[in-house]
Amino acid sequence: MANLSDAKTFLLDLIFPIACLACGEEGAYLCPACRSAIPIYPPACFVCKKLVPQNRHTPAGRTCASCRKKSLIYASFSPFPYGHPAIRNAIHHLKYRRARGIAPVLAELLRSSLVFHQVALPKNALLIPIPLHKSRERVRGFNQSRLIAQEYAHGLQQTLHTDILHKTKKTAPQMELLREARLTNLAGAFTVSDANVISNRTCILIDDVKTTGTTMEEAARALKNAGAGKIWAITVAR
Ligand SMILES: [Zn+2]
Ligand SMILES: [Zn+2]
């Protein structure tokens, strides 16, 4: 046992054994059988979910021609169904039961799904996790999107930036609102603290779940207003 943190993990595992989030088998958060049974959505338009074939000029996940006018998202990828028990439980345990050990599992799923569908993310882009409002991060103890992005960023060419985009307006959770309220709830919720860093740069926003896409659009708006280049939106699930 290398250090105190390993010792703590070892003790926690004795009290709360790690079990598959889908079938309950002990040993890992996702057993190999359940992991391989999770469907992986192909890259699709951020707005209408239509499949956009990739070619030399169009990356996988490009927002389709008819939706470009109403979206600030250049391209996106949300590979896993939120309705799948393994995915829903994983995100729920990470967020509400503070099971931080699930972040690397989700990051690994994301990485392998990109490989599976041959989605090439732009090189030298800035990886920016969707921020939480300070007060909510204090209550939860961490930002799940930042944890996933940190794990995902290991050994990549994109650099992680967690101090540029901020959520400065406290808002109600999107999932608890009706559709109309969701659209206005997040208006002006995000601000950029250092426009120089993102000037003309491609940014990849990272979040756990895409619901209506409003969170990504509002975060993209803040980045665009501050001078950013193309905005990609990546979430684990939708
Ligand atoms: Zn299982
Ligand atoms: Zn579309």
Coordinates of C-alpha atoms in Angstrom, one line a residue, residues 87-229:
I87 CA -24.9 5.0 -17.1
R88 CA -27.6 6.6 -15.1
N89 CA -26.4 4.8 -11.9
A90 CA -22.8 5.8 -12.6
I91 CA -23.6 9.5 -13.0
H92 CA -26.0 9.4 -10.0
H93 CA -23.5 7.8 -7.7
L94 CA -20.8 10.2 -8.8
K95 CA -22.9 13.3 -8.3
Y96 CA -25.1 12.5 -5.3
R97 CA -23.2 9.8 -3.5
R98 CA -19.8 11.4 -4.0
A99 CA -18.3 8.2 -5.5
R100 CA -15.3 9.9 -7.1
G101 CA -13.9 6.6 -8.2
I102 CA -16.5 6.6 -10.9
A103 CA -15.0 9.6 -12.7
P104 CA -12.1 7.6 -14.3
V105 CA -14.6 4.9 -15.3
L106 CA -16.7 7.5 -17.2
A107 CA -13.6 9.1 -18.7
E108 CA -12.5 5.7 -19.9
L109 CA -15.9 5.0 -21.4
L110 CA -15.8 8.3 -23.2
R111 CA -12.3 7.7 -24.5
S112 CA -13.1 4.3 -25.9
S113 CA -16.4 5.5 -27.5
L114 CA -14.4 8.2 -29.3
V115 CA -12.1 5.5 -30.6
F116 CA -15.0 3.2 -31.4
H117 CA -16.7 5.8 -33.6
Q118 CA -13.4 7.2 -34.9
V119 CA -14.3 10.7 -33.6
A120 CA -11.2 12.8 -34.0
L121 CA -11.3 15.7 -31.6
P122 CA -9.4 18.8 -32.7
K123 CA -5.8 18.9 -31.6
N124 CA -4.5 21.7 -29.4
A125 CA -8.0 22.6 -28.4
L126 CA -8.8 23.9 -24.8
L127 CA -10.7 21.4 -22.7
I128 CA -13.2 23.3 -20.5
P129 CA -15.4 21.5 -18.0
I130 CA -18.8 23.0 -17.5
P131 CA -18.5 24.8 -14.2
L132 CA -20.8 24.7 -11.2
H133 CA -21.8 27.7 -9.2
K134 CA -19.4 28.1 -6.3
S135 CA -22.1 27.5 -3.7
R136 CA -23.2 24.2 -5.3
E137 CA -19.6 23.0 -5.7
R138 CA -19.1 23.8 -2.0
V139 CA -22.1 21.6 -1.1
R140 CA -21.1 18.7 -3.3
G141 CA -17.4 19.0 -2.6
F142 CA -16.4 18.8 -6.2
N143 CA -17.5 19.4 -9.8
Q144 CA -18.3 16.1 -11.5
S145 CA -17.6 17.5 -15.0
R146 CA -14.2 18.7 -13.9
L147 CA -13.3 15.3 -12.4
I148 CA -14.4 13.6 -15.7
A149 CA -12.5 16.1 -17.8
Q150 CA -9.4 15.8 -15.6
E151 CA -9.4 12.0 -15.9
Y152 CA -10.1 12.3 -19.6
A153 CA -7.3 14.8 -20.2
H154 CA -4.5 12.5 -19.0
G155 CA -2.0 12.1 -21.8
L156 CA -3.9 14.1 -24.4
Q157 CA -2.8 16.9 -26.6
Q158 CA -5.6 19.2 -25.3
T159 CA -5.0 21.1 -22.2
L160 CA -7.5 21.4 -19.4
H161 CA -8.6 24.9 -18.4
T162 CA -10.7 25.0 -15.2
D163 CA -10.2 28.7 -14.4
I164 CA -11.5 30.5 -17.5
L165 CA -15.2 29.7 -17.6
H166 CA -17.3 30.4 -14.4
K167 CA -20.9 30.0 -13.5
T168 CA -21.6 33.3 -11.8
K169 CA -25.4 33.1 -11.7
K170 CA -27.1 30.6 -9.3
T171 CA -29.8 28.7 -11.3
A172 CA -32.3 25.9 -10.6
P173 CA -31.2 22.4 -11.8
Q174 CA -32.2 22.2 -15.5
M175 CA -33.8 18.7 -15.0
E176 CA -36.3 20.1 -12.5
L177 CA -37.7 22.8 -14.9
L178 CA -40.2 22.8 -17.6
R179 CA -39.0 23.3 -21.2
E180 CA -39.8 27.0 -21.4
A181 CA -38.2 27.8 -18.1
R182 CA -35.1 25.8 -19.1
L183 CA -34.4 28.1 -22.0
T184 CA -34.3 31.3 -19.8
N185 CA -33.0 29.8 -16.6
L186 CA -29.4 29.8 -17.8
A187 CA -29.3 33.0 -19.7
G188 CA -26.2 34.9 -18.8
A189 CA -25.2 32.3 -16.2
F190 CA -21.7 31.9 -17.4
T191 CA -18.8 34.4 -17.6
V192 CA -15.3 34.2 -18.9
S193 CA -12.5 35.5 -16.7
D194 CA -9.6 35.5 -19.1
A195 CA -10.5 36.3 -22.7
N196 CA -6.8 36.3 -23.9
V197 CA -6.4 32.6 -23.2
I198 CA -9.4 31.6 -25.5
S199 CA -9.0 34.2 -28.2
N200 CA -9.6 32.4 -31.5
R201 CA -9.0 29.1 -29.9
T202 CA -11.1 26.0 -30.4
C203 CA -12.7 25.0 -27.2
I204 CA -14.1 21.6 -26.1
L205 CA -16.8 21.9 -23.4
I206 CA -17.1 18.8 -21.2
D207 CA -20.2 17.9 -19.1
D208 CA -21.7 14.7 -17.6
V209 CA -25.2 14.8 -19.2
K210 CA -26.8 16.7 -22.1
T211 CA -30.5 17.3 -21.4
T212 CA -31.8 20.0 -23.7
G213 CA -28.4 21.4 -24.7
T214 CA -29.1 24.8 -23.2
T215 CA -26.2 24.5 -20.7
M216 CA -23.8 23.9 -23.6
E217 CA -25.3 26.7 -25.7
E218 CA -25.1 29.2 -22.9
A219 CA -21.5 28.2 -22.0
A220 CA -20.7 28.5 -25.7
R221 CA -22.3 31.9 -25.9
A222 CA -20.0 33.2 -23.1
L223 CA -16.9 31.7 -24.8
K224 CA -17.9 33.1 -28.2
N225 CA -18.6 36.6 -26.8
A226 CA -15.2 36.5 -25.3
G227 CA -13.6 35.7 -28.7
A228 CA -13.3 31.9 -28.8
G229 CA -13.1 30.0 -32.1

